[in-house]
Tab-separated table of C-alpha atoms and ligand atoms in Angstrom:
chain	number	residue	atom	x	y	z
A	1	UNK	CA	-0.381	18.914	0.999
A	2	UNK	CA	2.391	19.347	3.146
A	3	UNK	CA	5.830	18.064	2.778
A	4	UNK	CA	6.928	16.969	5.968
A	5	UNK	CA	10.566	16.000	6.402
A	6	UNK	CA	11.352	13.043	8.781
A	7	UNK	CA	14.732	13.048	10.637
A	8	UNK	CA	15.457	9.574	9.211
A	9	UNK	CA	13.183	8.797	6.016
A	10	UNK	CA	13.658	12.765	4.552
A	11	UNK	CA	10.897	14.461	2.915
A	12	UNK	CA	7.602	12.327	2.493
A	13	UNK	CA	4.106	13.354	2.287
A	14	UNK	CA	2.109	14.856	4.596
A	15	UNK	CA	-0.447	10.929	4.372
A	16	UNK	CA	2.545	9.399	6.250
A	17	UNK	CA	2.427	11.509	9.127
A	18	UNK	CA	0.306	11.883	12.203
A	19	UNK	CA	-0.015	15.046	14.417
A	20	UNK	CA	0.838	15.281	18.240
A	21	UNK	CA	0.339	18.522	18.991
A	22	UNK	CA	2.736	20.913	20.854
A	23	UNK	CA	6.427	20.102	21.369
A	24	UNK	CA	8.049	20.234	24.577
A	25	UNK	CA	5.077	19.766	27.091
A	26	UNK	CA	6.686	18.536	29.643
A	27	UNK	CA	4.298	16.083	32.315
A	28	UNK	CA	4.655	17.998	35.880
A	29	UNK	CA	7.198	15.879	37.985
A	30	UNK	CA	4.964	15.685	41.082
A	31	UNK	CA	0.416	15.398	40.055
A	32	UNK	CA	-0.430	14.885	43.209
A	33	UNK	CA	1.084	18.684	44.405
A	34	UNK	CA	-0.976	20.448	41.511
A	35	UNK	CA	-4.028	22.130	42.069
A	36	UNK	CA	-7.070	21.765	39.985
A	37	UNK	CA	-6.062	24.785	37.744
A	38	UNK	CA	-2.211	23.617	37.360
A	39	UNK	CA	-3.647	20.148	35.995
A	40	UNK	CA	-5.695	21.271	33.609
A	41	UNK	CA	-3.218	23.770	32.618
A	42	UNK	CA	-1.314	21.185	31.386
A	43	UNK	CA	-3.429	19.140	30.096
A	44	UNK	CA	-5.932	21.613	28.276
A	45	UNK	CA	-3.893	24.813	27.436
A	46	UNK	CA	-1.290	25.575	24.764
A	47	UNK	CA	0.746	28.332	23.431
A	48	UNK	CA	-1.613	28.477	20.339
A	49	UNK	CA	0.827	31.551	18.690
A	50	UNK	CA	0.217	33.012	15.234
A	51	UNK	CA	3.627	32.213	13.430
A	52	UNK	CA	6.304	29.648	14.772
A	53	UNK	CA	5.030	26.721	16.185
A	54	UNK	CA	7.246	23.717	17.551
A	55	UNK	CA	5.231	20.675	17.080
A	56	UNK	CA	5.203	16.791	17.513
A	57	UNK	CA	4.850	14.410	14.532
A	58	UNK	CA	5.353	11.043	14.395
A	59	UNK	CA	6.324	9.145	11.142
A	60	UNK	CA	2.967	6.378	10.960
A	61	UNK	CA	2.814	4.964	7.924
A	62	UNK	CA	6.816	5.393	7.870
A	63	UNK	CA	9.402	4.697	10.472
A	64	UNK	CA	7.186	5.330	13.001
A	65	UNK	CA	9.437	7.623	15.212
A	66	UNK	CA	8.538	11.135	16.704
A	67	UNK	CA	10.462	14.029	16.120
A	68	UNK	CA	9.474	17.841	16.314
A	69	UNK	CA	9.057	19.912	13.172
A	70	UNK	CA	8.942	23.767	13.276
A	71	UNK	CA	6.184	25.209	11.292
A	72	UNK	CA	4.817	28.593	10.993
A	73	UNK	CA	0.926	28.341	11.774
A	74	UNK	CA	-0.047	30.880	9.319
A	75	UNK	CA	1.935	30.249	6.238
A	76	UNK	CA	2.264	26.552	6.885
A	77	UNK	CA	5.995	26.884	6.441
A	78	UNK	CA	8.554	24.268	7.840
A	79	UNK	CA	11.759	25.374	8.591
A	80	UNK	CA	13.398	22.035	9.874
A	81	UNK	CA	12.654	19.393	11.860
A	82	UNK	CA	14.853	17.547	14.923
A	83	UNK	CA	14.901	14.624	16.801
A	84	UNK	CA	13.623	14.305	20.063
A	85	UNK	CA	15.674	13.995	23.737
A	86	UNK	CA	14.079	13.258	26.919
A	87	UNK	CA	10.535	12.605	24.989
A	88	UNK	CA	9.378	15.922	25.513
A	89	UNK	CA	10.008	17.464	22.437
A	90	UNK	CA	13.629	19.017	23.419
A	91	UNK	CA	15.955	19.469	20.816
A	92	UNK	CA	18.572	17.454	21.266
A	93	UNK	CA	21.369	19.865	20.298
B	1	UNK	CA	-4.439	-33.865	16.122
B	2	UNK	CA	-3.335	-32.766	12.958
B	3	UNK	CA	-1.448	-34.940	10.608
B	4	UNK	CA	0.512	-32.141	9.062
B	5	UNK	CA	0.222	-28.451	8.633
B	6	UNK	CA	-0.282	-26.871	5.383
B	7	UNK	CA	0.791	-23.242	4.981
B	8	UNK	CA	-1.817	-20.835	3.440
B	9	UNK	CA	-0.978	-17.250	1.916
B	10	UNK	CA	-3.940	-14.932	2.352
B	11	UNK	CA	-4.032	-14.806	-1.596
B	12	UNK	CA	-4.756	-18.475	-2.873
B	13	UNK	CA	-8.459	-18.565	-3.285
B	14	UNK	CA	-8.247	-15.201	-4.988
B	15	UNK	CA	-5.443	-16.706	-7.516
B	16	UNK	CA	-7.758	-19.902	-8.077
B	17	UNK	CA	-10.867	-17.967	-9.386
B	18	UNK	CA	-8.643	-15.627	-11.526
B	19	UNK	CA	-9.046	-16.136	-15.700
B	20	UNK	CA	-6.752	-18.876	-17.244
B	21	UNK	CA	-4.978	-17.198	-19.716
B	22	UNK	CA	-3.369	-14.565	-18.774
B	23	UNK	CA	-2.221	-11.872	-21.800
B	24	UNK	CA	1.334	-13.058	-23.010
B	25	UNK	CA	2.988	-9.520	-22.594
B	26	UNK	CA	1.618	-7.767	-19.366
B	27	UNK	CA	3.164	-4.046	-18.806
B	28	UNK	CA	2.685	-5.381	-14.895
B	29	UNK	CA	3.087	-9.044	-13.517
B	30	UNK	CA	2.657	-9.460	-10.288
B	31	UNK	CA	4.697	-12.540	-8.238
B	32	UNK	CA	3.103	-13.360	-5.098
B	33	UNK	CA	5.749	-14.869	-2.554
B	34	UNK	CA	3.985	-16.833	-0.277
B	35	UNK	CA	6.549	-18.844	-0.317
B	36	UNK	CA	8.733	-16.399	1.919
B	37	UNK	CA	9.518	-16.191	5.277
B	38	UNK	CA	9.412	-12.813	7.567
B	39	UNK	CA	11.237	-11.840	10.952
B	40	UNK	CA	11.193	-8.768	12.365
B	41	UNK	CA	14.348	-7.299	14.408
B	42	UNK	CA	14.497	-4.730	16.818
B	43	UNK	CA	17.679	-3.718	18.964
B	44	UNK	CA	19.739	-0.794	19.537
B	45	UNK	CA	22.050	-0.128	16.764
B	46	UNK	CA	24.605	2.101	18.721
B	47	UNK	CA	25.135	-0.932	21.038
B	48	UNK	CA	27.672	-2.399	18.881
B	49	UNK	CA	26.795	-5.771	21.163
B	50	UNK	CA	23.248	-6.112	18.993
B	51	UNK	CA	24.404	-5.484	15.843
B	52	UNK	CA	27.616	-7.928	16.134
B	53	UNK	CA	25.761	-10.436	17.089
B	54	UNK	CA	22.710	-10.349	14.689
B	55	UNK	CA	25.179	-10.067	11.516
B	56	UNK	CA	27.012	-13.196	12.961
B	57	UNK	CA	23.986	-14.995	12.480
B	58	UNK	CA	22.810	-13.373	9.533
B	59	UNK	CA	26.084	-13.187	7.347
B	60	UNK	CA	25.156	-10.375	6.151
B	61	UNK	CA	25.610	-6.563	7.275
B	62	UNK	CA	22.278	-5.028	9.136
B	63	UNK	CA	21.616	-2.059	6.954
B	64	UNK	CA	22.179	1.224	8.940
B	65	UNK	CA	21.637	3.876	6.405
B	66	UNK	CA	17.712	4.658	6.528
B	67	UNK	CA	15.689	3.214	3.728
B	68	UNK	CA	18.219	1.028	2.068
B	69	UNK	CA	18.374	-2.951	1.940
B	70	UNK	CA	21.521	-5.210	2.671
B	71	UNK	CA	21.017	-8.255	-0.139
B	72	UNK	CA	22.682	-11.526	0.193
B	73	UNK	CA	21.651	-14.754	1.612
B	74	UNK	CA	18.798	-13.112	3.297
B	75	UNK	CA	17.212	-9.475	1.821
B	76	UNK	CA	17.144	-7.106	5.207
B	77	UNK	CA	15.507	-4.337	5.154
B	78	UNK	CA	15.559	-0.812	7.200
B	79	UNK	CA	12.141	-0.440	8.929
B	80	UNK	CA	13.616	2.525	11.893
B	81	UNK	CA	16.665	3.415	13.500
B	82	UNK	CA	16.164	0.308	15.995
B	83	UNK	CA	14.060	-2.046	13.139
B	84	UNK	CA	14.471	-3.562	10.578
B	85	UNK	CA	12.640	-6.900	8.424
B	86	UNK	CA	14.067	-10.270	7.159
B	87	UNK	CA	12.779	-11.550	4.484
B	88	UNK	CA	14.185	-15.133	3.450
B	89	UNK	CA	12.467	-18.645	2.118
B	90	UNK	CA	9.750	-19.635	4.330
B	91	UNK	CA	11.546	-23.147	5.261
B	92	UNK	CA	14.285	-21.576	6.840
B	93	UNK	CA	12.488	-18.348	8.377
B	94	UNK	CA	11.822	-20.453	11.967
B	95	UNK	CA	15.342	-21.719	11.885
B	96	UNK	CA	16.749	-18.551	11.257
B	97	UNK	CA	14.235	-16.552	14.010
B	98	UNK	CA	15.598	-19.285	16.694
B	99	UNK	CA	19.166	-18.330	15.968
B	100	UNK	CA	18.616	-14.416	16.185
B	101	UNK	CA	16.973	-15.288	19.506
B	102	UNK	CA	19.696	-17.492	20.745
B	103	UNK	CA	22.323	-14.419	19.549
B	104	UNK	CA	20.282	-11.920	21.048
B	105	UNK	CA	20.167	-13.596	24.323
B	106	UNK	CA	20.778	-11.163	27.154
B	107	UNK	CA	20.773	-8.382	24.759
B	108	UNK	CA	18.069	-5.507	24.995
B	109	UNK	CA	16.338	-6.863	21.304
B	110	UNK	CA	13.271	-8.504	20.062
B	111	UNK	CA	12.815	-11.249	17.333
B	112	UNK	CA	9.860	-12.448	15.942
B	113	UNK	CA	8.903	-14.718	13.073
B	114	UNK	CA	5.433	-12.842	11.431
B	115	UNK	CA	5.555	-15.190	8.792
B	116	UNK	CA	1.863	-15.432	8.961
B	117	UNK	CA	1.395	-11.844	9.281
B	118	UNK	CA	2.585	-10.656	5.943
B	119	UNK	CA	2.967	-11.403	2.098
B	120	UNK	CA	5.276	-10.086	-0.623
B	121	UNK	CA	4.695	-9.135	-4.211
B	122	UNK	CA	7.159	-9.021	-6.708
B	123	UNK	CA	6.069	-6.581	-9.429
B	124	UNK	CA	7.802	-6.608	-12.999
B	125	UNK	CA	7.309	-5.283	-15.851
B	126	UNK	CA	7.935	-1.570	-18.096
B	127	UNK	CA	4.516	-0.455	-16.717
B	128	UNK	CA	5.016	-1.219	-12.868
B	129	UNK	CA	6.588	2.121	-12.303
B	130	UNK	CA	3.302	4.026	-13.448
B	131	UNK	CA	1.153	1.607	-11.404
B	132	UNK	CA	2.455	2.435	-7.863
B	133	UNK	CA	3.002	5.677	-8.594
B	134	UNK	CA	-0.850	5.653	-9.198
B	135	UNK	CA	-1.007	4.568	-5.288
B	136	UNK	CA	1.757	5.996	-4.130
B	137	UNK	CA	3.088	9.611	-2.905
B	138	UNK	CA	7.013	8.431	-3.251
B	139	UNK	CA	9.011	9.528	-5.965
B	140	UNK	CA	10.033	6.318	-7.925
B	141	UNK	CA	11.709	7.650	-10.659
B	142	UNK	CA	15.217	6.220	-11.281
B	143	UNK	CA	17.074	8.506	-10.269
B	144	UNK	CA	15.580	9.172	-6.738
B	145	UNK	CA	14.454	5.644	-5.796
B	146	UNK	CA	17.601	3.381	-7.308
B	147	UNK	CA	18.329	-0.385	-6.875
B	148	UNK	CA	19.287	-1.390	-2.833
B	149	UNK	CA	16.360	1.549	-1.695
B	150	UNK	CA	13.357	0.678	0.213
B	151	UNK	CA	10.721	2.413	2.535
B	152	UNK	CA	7.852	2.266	4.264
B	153	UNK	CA	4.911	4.306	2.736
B	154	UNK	CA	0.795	3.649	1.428
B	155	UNK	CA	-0.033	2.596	-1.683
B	156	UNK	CA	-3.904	3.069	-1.849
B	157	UNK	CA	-3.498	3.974	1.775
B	158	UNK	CA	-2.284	0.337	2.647
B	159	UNK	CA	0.934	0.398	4.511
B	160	UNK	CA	3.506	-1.402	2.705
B	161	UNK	CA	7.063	-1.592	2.630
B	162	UNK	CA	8.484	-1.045	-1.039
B	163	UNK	CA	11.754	-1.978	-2.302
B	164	UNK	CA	13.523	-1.704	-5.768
B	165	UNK	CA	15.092	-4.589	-6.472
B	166	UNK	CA	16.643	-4.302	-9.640
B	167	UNK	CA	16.262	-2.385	-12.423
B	168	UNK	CA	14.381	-4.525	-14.801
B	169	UNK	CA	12.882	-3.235	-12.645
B	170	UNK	CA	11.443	-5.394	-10.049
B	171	UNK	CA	9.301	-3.845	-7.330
B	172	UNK	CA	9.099	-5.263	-4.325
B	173	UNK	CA	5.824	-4.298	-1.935
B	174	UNK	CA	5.171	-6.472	1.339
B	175	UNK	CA	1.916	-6.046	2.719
B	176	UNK	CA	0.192	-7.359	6.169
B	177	UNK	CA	-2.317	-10.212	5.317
B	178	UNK	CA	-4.985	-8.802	6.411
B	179	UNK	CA	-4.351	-5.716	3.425
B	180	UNK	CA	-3.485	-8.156	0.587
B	181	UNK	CA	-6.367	-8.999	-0.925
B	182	UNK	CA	-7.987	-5.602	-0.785
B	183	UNK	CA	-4.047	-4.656	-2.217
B	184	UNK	CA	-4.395	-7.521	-5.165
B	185	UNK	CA	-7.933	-5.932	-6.181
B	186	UNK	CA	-6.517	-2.769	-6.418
B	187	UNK	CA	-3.648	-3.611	-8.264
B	188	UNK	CA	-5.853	-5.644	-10.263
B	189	UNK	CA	-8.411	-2.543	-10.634
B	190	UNK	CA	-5.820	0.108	-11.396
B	191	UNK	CA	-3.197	-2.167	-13.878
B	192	UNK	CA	-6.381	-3.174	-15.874
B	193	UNK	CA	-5.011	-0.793	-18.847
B	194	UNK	CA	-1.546	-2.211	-18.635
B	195	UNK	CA	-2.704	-5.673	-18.811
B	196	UNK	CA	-1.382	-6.335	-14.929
B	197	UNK	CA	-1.360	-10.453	-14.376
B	198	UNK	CA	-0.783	-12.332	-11.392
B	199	UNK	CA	0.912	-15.557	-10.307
B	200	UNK	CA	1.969	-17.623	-7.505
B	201	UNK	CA	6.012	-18.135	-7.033
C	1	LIG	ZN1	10.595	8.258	9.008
């Protein structure tokens, strides 16, 4: 099991926490100007890299916030996790 | 119409049909407080505005440090950054939730009396450490989870919210409704070795 460390709660149990995918998606400012392909670009495709992977979690059973966590995808590592600006997944540092 | 309303915890019928005499020295007994009151708060606590104005009411300081629990007339708890729960005797509980509404006027904040939507259970006794740890993936020991702590977490994959309150020590675990009698048969299923009894307040 992972331990997943919440900005505000610290380290709880991976049970707490749901997953919401890639961090810093952002939702294209104008639909109606994107093609077919552009649209499902962002909806569909992601990044999907072997090693460091910004992610969203949110806190469920917890305080129920979102914040991003970095984790390597093939050691499962977690080097830190930040709060969120601008809710899509941008540090905000 | 009716003559007068009687309030109901989700718990009573299960605390009618339990055995009569419970064992004189349980390692776990198990308080159920139906007989308090629950408001839940939400407001921005960087506008210094909501926070003023809900302490005024309170008399008590709205606990800002994450998983902790200001005690005094009223226990509040940390729920989030912008969250946070009341817990205080059911007779005052609509009183009270008028007042933070009245305070909160014109503020950006919600307050809402879910009296009805929750119970708490006090848990004493030397074993009631080893119990929720059986449930739960939070370190209790002493030294990590101390007196004035709470959080949010599962125990048997309900969501509660778990406070120590003192270090007889007294457990605190408030559960929605709904969860508390599947929550009571577990306790009751898993405390069977330490003798786990229940009561009403
Ligand atoms: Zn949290």
């Amino acid at each position: 099991m992972l331990l997943i460390e919440c900005p505000w709660c610290g380290e709880r149990a991976e049970t707490e926490f749901s997953y919401g995918g890639e961090a810093g998606i952002a939702r294209p400012a104008d639909p109606d100007a994107l093609g077919d392909a552009e649209w499902a670009d962002y909806l569909f495709n992601r990044s999907n890299p072997r090693g460091a992977h910004r992610e969203l979690w949110n806190h469920a059973q917890g305080c129920r916030r979102w914040f991003g966590v970095e984790r390597d995808t093939v050691t499962y590592r977690i080097s830190g996790s930040f709060r969120l600006s601008g809710g899509v997944g941008k540090r905000e540092d | 119409m009716s003559e007068s309303l009687v309030r109901r915890h989700g718990l009573e019928s299960l605390l009618a049909g339990m055995p009569g005499s419970p064992s004189a020295d349980p390692g776990v007994s198990v308080t159920i407080r139906g007989d308090l009151g629950h408001i839940n708060v939400r407001g921005n606590a960087e506008g210094t505005g909501f926070v003023k104005s809900v302490e005024q009411v309170l008399g008590q300081a709205l606990p800002i440090r994450p998983n902790t629990v200001s005690a005094g007339q009223h226990q509040v708890f940390w729920l989030g950054p912008d969250e946070w729960l009341v817990a205080t005797p059911s007779g005052v509980a609509a009183e009270l939730a008028g007042r933070l509404k009245h305070a909160s006027t014109g503020i950006h904040a919600s307050v809402n009396d879910i009296s009805g939507g929750q119970i708490a259970l006090m848990l004493q006794g030397p074993k009631c450490r080893d119990l929720l740890a059986r449930g739960c993936t939070l370190d209790l020991h002493p030294g990590v989870f101390a007196v004035g702590d709470c959080a949010q977490s599962g125990l048997a994959k309900a969501n509660v919210v778990l406070a120590l309150v003192d270090d007889k020590p007294t457990f605190m675990v408030v559960v929605r409704r709904s969860f508390s009698d599947y929550l009571y048969r577990w306790l009751a299923h898993a405390g069977s070795d330490d003798g786990v009894t229940f009561r009403d307040a």
